[in-house]
Amino acid sequence: MTKPADVPTPKDPTRADQLSVAVIGAGAMGAGIAQVAAEAGHPVTLVDSQPGAADTALERLVATYDTLVAKGRRTREEADATLARISTLTTADMRTLPPVGLVIEAVVEQIDIKRAIFRQLEEAQSPTTVLATNTSSLSIDAITGEATTGHDAALHGGRSPALTHPGRVLGLHFFNPPALMKLVEVIAGSDSDPAILDDACTLMQSWGKTPVRCTSTPGFIVNRVARPFYGEAQRMVAEGLADAATIDLALRNAGFRMGPMELTDLIGQDVNYAVGESVWRQTGQDPRYAPTDYQHDLVRSGRLGRKSGQGVFRYDESGTALDAHPDEVLATRLVGGPLRTDPVARTVAMLVNEGVDLVARGEATAADVDTAMRLGTNYPKGPFEWLAEIGADTIRAQLAELDAAYPGGRYRPSPALDTDDGSTEADLTHVTTMWEQDQASAALGIEALEVGVDGASGLGFARTRMRVVESMVNGHDILHGGYLFIFADSTFALACNASGRLTVAAAADISFLTAGHLGDVLIAEARERVTYGRSGITDVTVMREDGEIVAEFRGRSRSLPPR
């Protein structure tokens, strides 16, 4: 994969002996990420600006490993080796960090602080260093781009400068606690280099994590799609349709690990509210994401959940709720009854709508959305699994009923629900025009067998056929590699233009696995793997008609402006 000259990566970024890691922020998330990296064998520097914070975090990790050893989950040697890989550093100036291959920032969710950190890192770290943020809701582009508002801009005469090399910046959003949660959202800014994103996914897999990809959409996947899980319950309680404990029980009975009320008490009402408000503001105050007065009142009154002793429920010192007494009969009766009073149907319809809408915008794939919601929130199913089970017609009708009962835009259905498979109809006019004018493909006799857009993911696919004729082979009747490349590239172009983005190739790699011979009939199958707004990745497999693979091709596309 072609990469910018100023953004190289290690030969094998998954090898611990080739990659040192710095984690900025020694809170629970930062310390947990440092633990995960050290467990994977990397030398880790845990950094914090507050005196003693990093050392205290390391002491807590020592206590954690003592417990793991006592329970037989680690040997003493394994624990000591992991802890020995972690060093601490106290500094507010990130230009004093030692040279590393990867930096993961995990400080407070304040854009000015993050921008200042990344500017210092860019100034001091090698161009080979990959810079990642663990932000849960802030835009990658806002971190890397120019700003004219905020404290940081004021310090720079009213204009905070953009990063010079934003291609090496991405999001790596871990979930709490990082040592236990498998999910990591790998987030692409508009300028993030796709090859670095690929490397990041491979690295996360080597750390025992399950990476999912998304663009830098507000809230990314989990915090965007999950907003209705909290909001529907809060609105039902505020309206007096059922009490909080009963709604929680109804959703637990439906397979959710925790109810929304007890979960927000566990997360912290202030934390959950702040994420929701961030998504709402970043979406132009879209009514779908408007924070509830119910939760705002909890935060304003200091009822933050378990950590304050009271949130939706009251808690004793052990964290046990003292007043969560559900009505079991009512919890059963609500489900399957009128939609307005059915917490399960209301919640699932909204979760499906969010997932479908996110994929239709090209911000993630359906498979990654389902994986993210199962692993990141412990939902019993992903939105697209529910969509396949319930059907787009039913979901659309439910949303229409809720929209009529509560007008204002919160329940408007995604346009992607207009077809039964949850996707909009693909307009292939420009693809047909492009193919008719493709003289190189015509000269090789390439036939387009199938072109379209996957209903679940919104990503393009294509299938073509080519016969190897005498003009394509050398003296040994073996197909010239250049013709094979053109065959794969033509199929790639069909797939990545099918989704309507009007794209051209920016870079490509091909691996020749077996030789093509005179008389072979070859089939190429291309499928867009993911899109990142202005670019995307498409995989192509070239095979004989009997299924034997001849070559594997991966292309990166970039969008052209409309003509």
XYZ file of C-alpha atoms in Angstrom:
563
model
C 0.000 0.000 0.000
C 1.439 3.347 -1.025
C 1.955 5.635 1.963
C 2.929 9.292 2.322
C 6.697 9.598 2.507
C 6.503 11.414 5.822
C 4.338 8.758 7.503
C 6.256 5.463 7.428
C 5.469 2.677 9.864
C 7.616 -0.071 11.387
C 8.246 -3.140 9.219
C 6.018 -5.217 11.460
C 4.050 -2.916 13.794
C 2.566 -5.860 15.695
C 5.944 -6.997 17.048
C 6.441 -5.763 20.577
C 10.203 -5.482 20.151
C 9.671 -3.028 17.289
C 7.115 -0.756 18.929
C 7.367 1.277 22.106
C 4.195 2.925 23.419
C 3.449 6.059 25.408
C 0.065 6.519 27.093
C -0.798 10.081 28.107
C -3.176 10.268 31.035
C -2.887 8.020 34.078
C -6.542 7.783 34.967
C -8.479 4.534 34.875
C -8.568 4.442 31.057
C -4.950 5.429 30.532
C -3.631 3.007 33.130
C -5.777 0.246 31.666
C -4.493 0.886 28.150
C -0.929 0.867 29.466
C -1.634 -2.485 31.106
C -2.956 -3.947 27.847
C 0.068 -2.740 25.862
C 2.514 -4.037 28.460
C 0.753 -7.401 28.577
C 1.301 -7.601 24.817
C 5.033 -7.189 25.377
C 5.569 -3.526 24.555
C 7.694 -1.139 26.635
C 5.242 1.492 27.892
C 5.694 4.990 29.281
C 2.698 6.092 31.362
C 2.550 9.906 31.384
C 0.571 12.395 33.447
C 0.920 16.100 34.122
C -0.095 15.809 37.787
C 2.729 14.994 40.211
C 2.386 11.463 41.553
C -0.541 10.495 39.327
C 1.384 8.091 37.095
C 3.185 6.526 40.050
C -0.106 6.045 41.893
C -1.615 4.408 38.803
C 1.353 2.030 38.621
C 0.933 1.168 42.296
C -2.699 0.266 41.592
C -1.551 -1.967 38.747
C 0.905 -3.668 41.105
C -1.997 -4.381 43.476
C -4.080 -5.661 40.560
C -1.380 -8.117 39.537
C -0.877 -9.249 43.116
C -4.577 -10.170 43.122
C -4.301 -11.929 39.748
C -1.331 -13.942 41.003
C -3.159 -14.845 44.224
C -6.109 -16.112 42.161
C -3.850 -18.104 39.854
C -4.659 -16.042 36.775
C -1.037 -14.951 36.314
C 2.238 -16.404 37.455
C 4.488 -14.215 39.542
C 6.995 -14.177 36.690
C 4.364 -13.021 34.170
C 3.144 -10.283 36.491
C 6.638 -9.006 37.237
C 7.594 -9.039 33.544
C 4.511 -7.004 32.595
C 5.043 -4.461 35.361
C 8.726 -4.130 34.492
C 7.769 -2.930 31.016
C 5.879 0.095 32.436
C 7.776 3.252 33.370
C 6.237 6.532 34.527
C 6.818 10.150 33.588
C 5.441 13.355 35.072
C 5.317 16.229 32.615
C 2.923 18.810 31.231
C 5.131 19.295 28.174
C 4.697 16.382 25.795
C 7.797 17.451 23.895
C 9.792 15.845 26.709
C 8.468 12.353 25.986
C 11.085 9.828 24.880
C 10.861 8.730 21.225
C 8.191 6.049 20.769
C 6.405 4.336 17.898
C 2.854 4.890 19.160
C 1.290 7.487 21.438
C -2.215 6.976 22.825
C -3.705 10.085 24.423
C -6.271 9.394 27.162
C -6.774 12.688 28.959
C -10.005 14.531 29.795
C -12.538 15.179 27.020
C -11.541 18.801 26.436
C -10.688 19.694 22.875
C -8.238 22.499 23.764
C -6.150 20.187 25.917
C -6.062 17.483 23.269
C -5.133 19.927 20.498
C -2.213 21.289 22.525
C -0.979 17.778 23.307
C -1.045 16.655 19.683
C 0.713 19.791 18.462
C 3.514 19.176 20.971
C 3.710 15.526 19.984
C 3.926 16.388 16.297
C 6.714 18.843 17.012
C 8.848 16.452 19.050
C 8.129 12.887 17.954
C 9.592 11.255 14.870
C 7.538 11.376 11.643
C 7.261 7.590 12.010
C 5.345 7.910 15.288
C 1.630 7.172 15.057
C -0.527 9.482 17.191
C -3.829 8.163 18.538
C -6.552 9.585 20.746
C -8.804 7.581 23.030
C -11.566 10.189 22.787
C -15.054 8.771 23.177
C -16.922 11.462 21.263
C -14.725 14.314 20.009
C -13.980 14.735 16.319
C -10.569 13.613 15.057
C -10.688 16.466 12.540
C -11.366 18.959 15.342
C -8.226 17.734 17.103
C -6.029 17.935 14.003
C -7.556 20.917 12.182
C -7.364 24.663 12.548
C -9.564 26.304 15.192
C -10.654 29.907 15.660
C -12.522 29.475 18.937
C -11.572 28.249 22.382
C -8.739 28.863 24.818
C -6.097 27.328 22.568
C -7.022 29.651 19.704
C -6.912 32.635 22.047
C -3.369 31.706 23.070
C -2.367 31.791 19.394
C -3.780 35.183 18.471
C -7.248 33.897 17.650
C -6.225 31.061 15.329
C -5.055 27.700 16.603
C -2.894 26.094 13.900
C -3.721 22.755 12.314
C -1.348 19.812 12.501
C 1.115 19.627 9.653
C 0.809 15.852 9.187
C -2.741 14.776 10.157
C -2.360 11.552 8.171
C -0.709 9.805 11.106
C -3.480 10.725 13.571
C -6.369 8.354 14.297
C -8.692 7.359 17.082
C -8.240 4.231 19.178
C -11.286 4.220 21.434
C -10.978 1.582 24.155
C -13.842 0.689 26.457
C -13.757 0.586 30.234
C -12.119 -1.427 31.711
C -9.601 -1.768 28.846
C -8.054 -4.939 30.252
C -11.405 -6.762 30.054
C -13.346 -5.136 27.213
C -12.490 -6.616 23.809
C -13.789 -3.811 21.609
C -11.654 -1.013 20.174
C -13.099 1.513 17.731
C -10.473 2.412 15.117
C -11.529 5.871 13.985
C -10.502 7.581 10.765
C -10.290 11.326 10.458
C -10.717 12.846 7.009
C -6.951 12.782 6.469
C -6.007 9.592 8.349
C -3.816 7.367 6.186
C -5.718 4.139 5.405
C -2.505 2.092 5.626
C -1.953 3.305 9.189
C -5.566 2.419 10.000
C -4.922 -1.083 8.634
C -1.804 -1.367 10.810
C -3.751 -0.175 13.838
C -6.380 -2.881 13.343
C -3.671 -5.521 13.062
C -1.987 -4.191 16.189
C -5.223 -4.231 18.175
C -5.793 -7.843 17.148
C -2.298 -8.688 18.386
C -3.318 -7.129 21.719
C -6.249 -9.533 21.921
C -8.819 -6.896 20.958
C -11.577 -6.854 18.352
C -11.208 -3.727 16.213
C -14.106 -2.134 14.348
C -13.648 0.699 11.878
C -15.599 3.919 11.588
C -15.222 7.470 10.422
C -15.064 10.367 12.846
C -18.812 10.715 13.067
C -20.207 12.220 16.309
C -20.113 9.486 18.960
C -18.501 7.033 16.516
C -20.409 3.720 16.529
C -21.225 2.768 20.108
C -21.902 6.174 21.653
C -23.921 7.230 18.599
C -26.085 4.143 18.179
C -26.601 3.658 21.930
C -28.172 7.067 22.595
C -31.784 5.760 22.282
C -31.104 2.996 24.813
C -30.802 5.640 27.506
C -33.120 8.267 26.051
C -36.217 6.124 25.545
C -36.170 4.865 29.131
C -35.643 8.345 30.549
C -38.520 9.744 28.503
C -40.860 6.934 29.549
C -40.075 7.458 33.243
C -40.423 11.243 32.939
C -43.830 10.770 31.291
C -44.945 8.445 34.066
C -45.503 5.444 31.779
C -43.536 3.143 34.126
C -41.021 3.390 36.944
C -37.273 3.111 36.347
C -36.774 -0.307 37.967
C -39.618 -1.863 35.960
C -38.277 -0.521 32.660
C -34.839 -1.884 33.540
C -36.361 -5.304 34.272
C -38.286 -5.356 30.977
C -35.079 -4.729 29.031
C -33.087 -7.257 31.067
C -35.814 -9.825 30.370
C -35.308 -9.081 26.651
C -31.640 -10.032 26.888
C -29.919 -6.759 27.711
C -27.187 -7.249 30.313
C -28.266 -4.184 32.296
C -31.185 -1.823 32.152
C -30.554 1.748 30.981
C -31.229 3.326 34.354
C -28.897 1.117 36.365
C -26.301 1.371 33.590
C -26.238 5.175 33.573
C -25.945 5.088 37.372
C -22.920 2.815 36.942
C -21.323 4.933 34.199
C -22.085 8.164 36.022
C -25.027 10.352 35.058
C -22.672 13.284 34.452
C -20.415 11.235 32.164
C -23.314 9.786 30.174
C -24.989 13.178 29.908
C -21.771 14.831 28.696
C -21.317 12.249 25.912
C -24.935 12.627 24.843
C -24.720 16.410 24.815
C -21.490 16.225 22.773
C -23.191 14.056 20.145
C -26.201 16.404 20.119
C -24.076 19.519 19.592
C -21.878 17.882 16.950
C -24.992 16.870 14.989
C -26.290 20.437 14.909
C -28.639 19.817 17.849
C -30.485 17.080 15.989
C -33.613 16.214 18.029
C -32.705 12.525 17.796
C -29.932 13.137 20.294
C -31.369 15.885 22.469
C -30.454 15.245 26.138
C -33.444 14.732 28.415
C -34.516 17.120 31.134
C -34.786 14.049 33.343
C -31.054 13.297 33.145
C -30.101 16.975 33.251
C -31.978 17.329 36.545
C -30.126 14.309 37.974
C -26.777 15.879 37.121
C -27.748 19.346 38.322
C -28.858 17.958 41.677
C -25.637 15.964 42.155
C -27.368 12.594 41.792
C -24.576 11.132 39.679
C -25.151 7.453 40.372
C -23.195 4.925 42.383
C -20.195 7.216 42.852
C -22.318 9.823 44.660
C -24.522 7.313 46.491
C -27.633 8.330 44.582
C -28.664 8.662 40.956
C -31.831 7.128 39.561
C -31.568 4.772 42.553
C -30.001 5.076 46.027
C -26.938 2.924 46.825
C -25.248 1.574 49.929
C -21.465 1.573 50.363
C -21.133 -1.723 48.478
C -22.888 -0.270 45.422
C -26.137 -2.198 45.940
C -29.301 -0.347 44.919
C -31.607 0.163 47.898
C -34.782 1.210 46.113
C -34.797 -0.626 42.774
C -38.002 -2.612 43.220
C -39.521 -3.516 39.842
C -43.100 -4.564 39.253
C -42.520 -7.942 37.597
C -46.100 -8.293 36.379
C -46.056 -4.830 34.811
C -42.651 -5.456 33.203
C -44.093 -8.503 31.447
C -47.341 -6.783 30.463
C -45.628 -3.761 28.900
C -43.705 -5.837 26.362
C -45.901 -6.662 23.397
C -48.514 -4.115 24.400
C -49.070 -0.663 22.898
C -45.873 0.638 21.348
C -45.869 3.840 23.386
C -45.609 1.846 26.640
C -43.380 -0.981 25.332
C -39.802 -0.143 26.372
C -38.311 -3.007 24.366
C -40.015 -2.286 21.038
C -39.399 1.484 21.342
C -35.738 0.981 22.169
C -35.015 -1.649 19.506
C -36.750 0.355 16.761
C -34.593 3.362 17.580
C -31.382 1.307 17.815
C -32.067 -0.204 14.381
C -32.798 3.240 12.939
C -29.503 4.599 14.261
C -27.464 1.651 12.990
C -29.034 1.716 9.521
C -28.581 5.476 9.252
C -24.917 5.321 10.252
C -24.141 2.658 7.657
C -26.124 4.458 4.951
C -23.874 7.489 5.465
C -20.823 5.313 4.818
C -19.466 5.745 8.342
C -19.107 2.042 9.181
C -20.125 -1.354 7.862
C -23.171 -3.259 9.082
C -20.945 -6.065 10.372
C -18.832 -3.637 12.396
C -21.919 -1.923 13.812
C -23.330 -5.242 15.010
C -19.969 -6.299 16.459
C -19.499 -2.952 18.198
C -22.918 -2.984 19.845
C -22.625 -6.575 21.024
C -19.116 -6.158 22.451
C -19.186 -2.513 23.500
C -22.596 -2.503 25.182
C -23.343 -6.219 25.668
C -26.551 -5.943 23.669
C -28.071 -9.351 22.892
C -28.100 -8.572 19.148
C -26.767 -5.972 16.781
C -29.073 -3.499 14.999
C -28.829 -5.347 11.686
C -29.596 -8.673 13.340
C -32.762 -7.085 14.743
C -33.524 -5.550 11.340
C -33.332 -8.956 9.662
C -35.525 -10.466 12.369
C -38.179 -7.733 12.622
C -38.172 -6.347 9.076
C -37.797 -2.823 7.746
C -41.551 -2.404 7.224
C -42.293 -3.036 10.901
C -39.471 -0.785 12.114
C -40.596 2.001 9.796
C -44.210 1.663 10.957
C -43.161 1.750 14.611
C -41.116 4.901 14.069
C -44.028 6.530 12.230
C -46.327 5.735 15.157
C -43.860 7.217 17.649
C -43.339 10.261 15.438
C -47.083 10.862 15.385
C -47.264 10.545 19.175
C -44.172 12.694 19.791
C -43.680 15.040 16.807
C -40.484 17.019 16.477
C -38.053 14.846 14.548
C -36.691 12.463 17.154
C -38.451 9.464 15.619
C -38.026 10.264 11.930
C -37.059 7.066 10.062
C -33.764 6.807 8.209
C -34.182 7.000 4.411
C -32.196 3.738 4.329
C -35.305 1.962 5.646
C -37.078 2.694 2.363
C -36.262 -0.813 1.087
C -36.803 -4.114 2.844
C -33.073 -4.771 3.213
C -32.438 -1.497 4.995
C -30.629 0.273 2.161
C -31.465 2.847 -0.433
C -31.757 1.827 -4.082
C -28.387 2.112 -5.808
C -28.181 4.537 -8.726
C -25.788 2.828 -11.146
C -26.198 5.280 -14.034
C -22.750 6.791 -13.672
C -21.204 3.311 -13.310
C -22.810 2.196 -16.569
C -21.541 5.316 -18.327
C -18.040 4.800 -16.951
C -17.986 1.154 -18.084
C -19.219 1.965 -21.574
C -16.355 4.435 -21.964
C -13.677 2.123 -20.476
C -11.661 1.322 -23.604
C -8.952 -0.653 -21.770
C -11.485 -3.067 -20.290
C -13.268 -3.392 -23.607
C -9.995 -4.203 -25.393
C -9.411 -7.098 -22.984
C -12.949 -8.392 -23.426
C -13.819 -7.943 -19.743
C -17.517 -8.609 -19.058
C -19.366 -7.050 -16.127
C -21.449 -9.872 -14.641
C -22.830 -8.164 -11.551
C -22.576 -4.675 -10.026
C -24.483 -3.340 -7.054
C -24.591 -2.132 -3.471
C -24.850 -4.460 -0.481
C -28.178 -3.884 1.210
C -26.916 -4.215 4.767
C -23.674 -2.275 4.570
C -24.257 0.180 1.722
C -20.885 -0.816 0.219
C -20.312 -1.564 -3.470
C -19.511 -4.903 -5.069
C -18.791 -6.163 -8.573
C -18.156 -9.431 -10.411
C -16.491 -9.646 -13.834
C -15.159 -12.256 -16.264
C -12.194 -12.338 -18.679
C -10.836 -15.044 -20.986
C -7.054 -15.269 -21.385
C -6.321 -15.007 -25.111
C -3.123 -15.299 -27.116
C -2.310 -11.578 -27.094
C -2.164 -11.600 -23.245
C 0.411 -14.385 -22.716
C 4.180 -14.745 -23.008
C 6.113 -17.477 -24.789
C 5.167 -19.968 -22.061
C 1.438 -19.295 -22.496
C 1.421 -17.578 -19.090
C -0.703 -14.464 -18.562
C 1.307 -11.239 -18.267
C 0.916 -9.702 -14.821
C 0.021 -6.324 -16.252
C -3.130 -7.676 -17.870
C -4.105 -9.375 -14.626
C -3.640 -6.055 -12.820
C -5.886 -4.249 -15.337
C -8.540 -6.961 -14.880
C -8.508 -6.580 -11.097
C -8.328 -2.781 -11.274
C -11.325 -2.578 -13.629
C -13.398 -4.692 -11.243
C -12.205 -2.545 -8.325
C -13.399 0.573 -10.184
C -16.860 -0.905 -10.713
C -17.257 -1.817 -7.035
C -16.103 1.461 -5.541
C -18.176 3.548 -7.988
C -21.306 1.476 -7.387
C -21.969 3.256 -4.077
C -22.193 6.556 -5.926
C -19.034 8.247 -4.640
C -17.416 8.874 -8.096
C -13.964 7.587 -7.230
C -10.603 6.788 -8.767
C -7.734 4.636 -7.560
C -5.248 6.301 -5.217
C -3.061 3.235 -4.541
C -3.146 -0.520 -5.037
C -1.318 -3.731 -4.144
C -1.605 -7.070 -5.930
C -0.272 -10.492 -4.960
C 0.139 -13.076 -7.740
C -0.542 -16.505 -6.224
C -0.688 -18.815 -9.252
C -0.175 -18.328 -12.982
C -2.932 -17.695 -15.470
C -2.649 -19.605 -18.746
C -3.879 -19.322 -22.292
C -7.534 -20.336 -22.458
C -8.282 -19.759 -18.750
C -11.571 -18.076 -17.913
C -10.964 -15.813 -14.914
C -13.542 -14.372 -12.528
C -12.855 -11.268 -10.434
C -14.948 -10.479 -7.369
C -14.562 -7.047 -5.765
C -16.126 -5.844 -2.563
C -15.733 -2.540 -0.790
C -14.495 -3.295 2.694
C -14.951 0.123 4.256
C -15.167 3.792 3.297
C -13.613 6.746 5.094
C -15.548 9.653 3.640
C -13.068 10.745 0.974
C -11.383 7.383 0.495
C -12.080 3.683 0.819
C -10.597 0.203 0.706
C -11.762 -2.429 -1.783
C -10.622 -6.052 -1.918
C -10.573 -8.011 -5.192
C -10.086 -11.760 -5.602
C -9.239 -13.138 -9.055
C -9.902 -16.837 -9.543
C -10.391 -19.465 -12.199
C -13.896 -20.730 -12.795
C -13.103 -23.755 -10.616
C -12.452 -21.414 -7.678
C -8.629 -21.612 -7.559
C -7.332 -18.186 -6.556
C -4.928 -16.591 -9.028
C -4.386 -13.167 -7.437
C -5.493 -10.957 -4.567
C -5.763 -7.211 -5.041
C -6.397 -4.381 -2.597
C -7.115 -0.881 -3.849
C -7.542 2.426 -2.077
C -9.884 4.904 -3.724
C -10.323 8.642 -3.399
C -13.415 10.619 -4.298
C -13.591 13.024 -7.223
C -15.713 16.182 -7.113
C -18.953 15.937 -9.103
C -18.659 16.973 -12.757
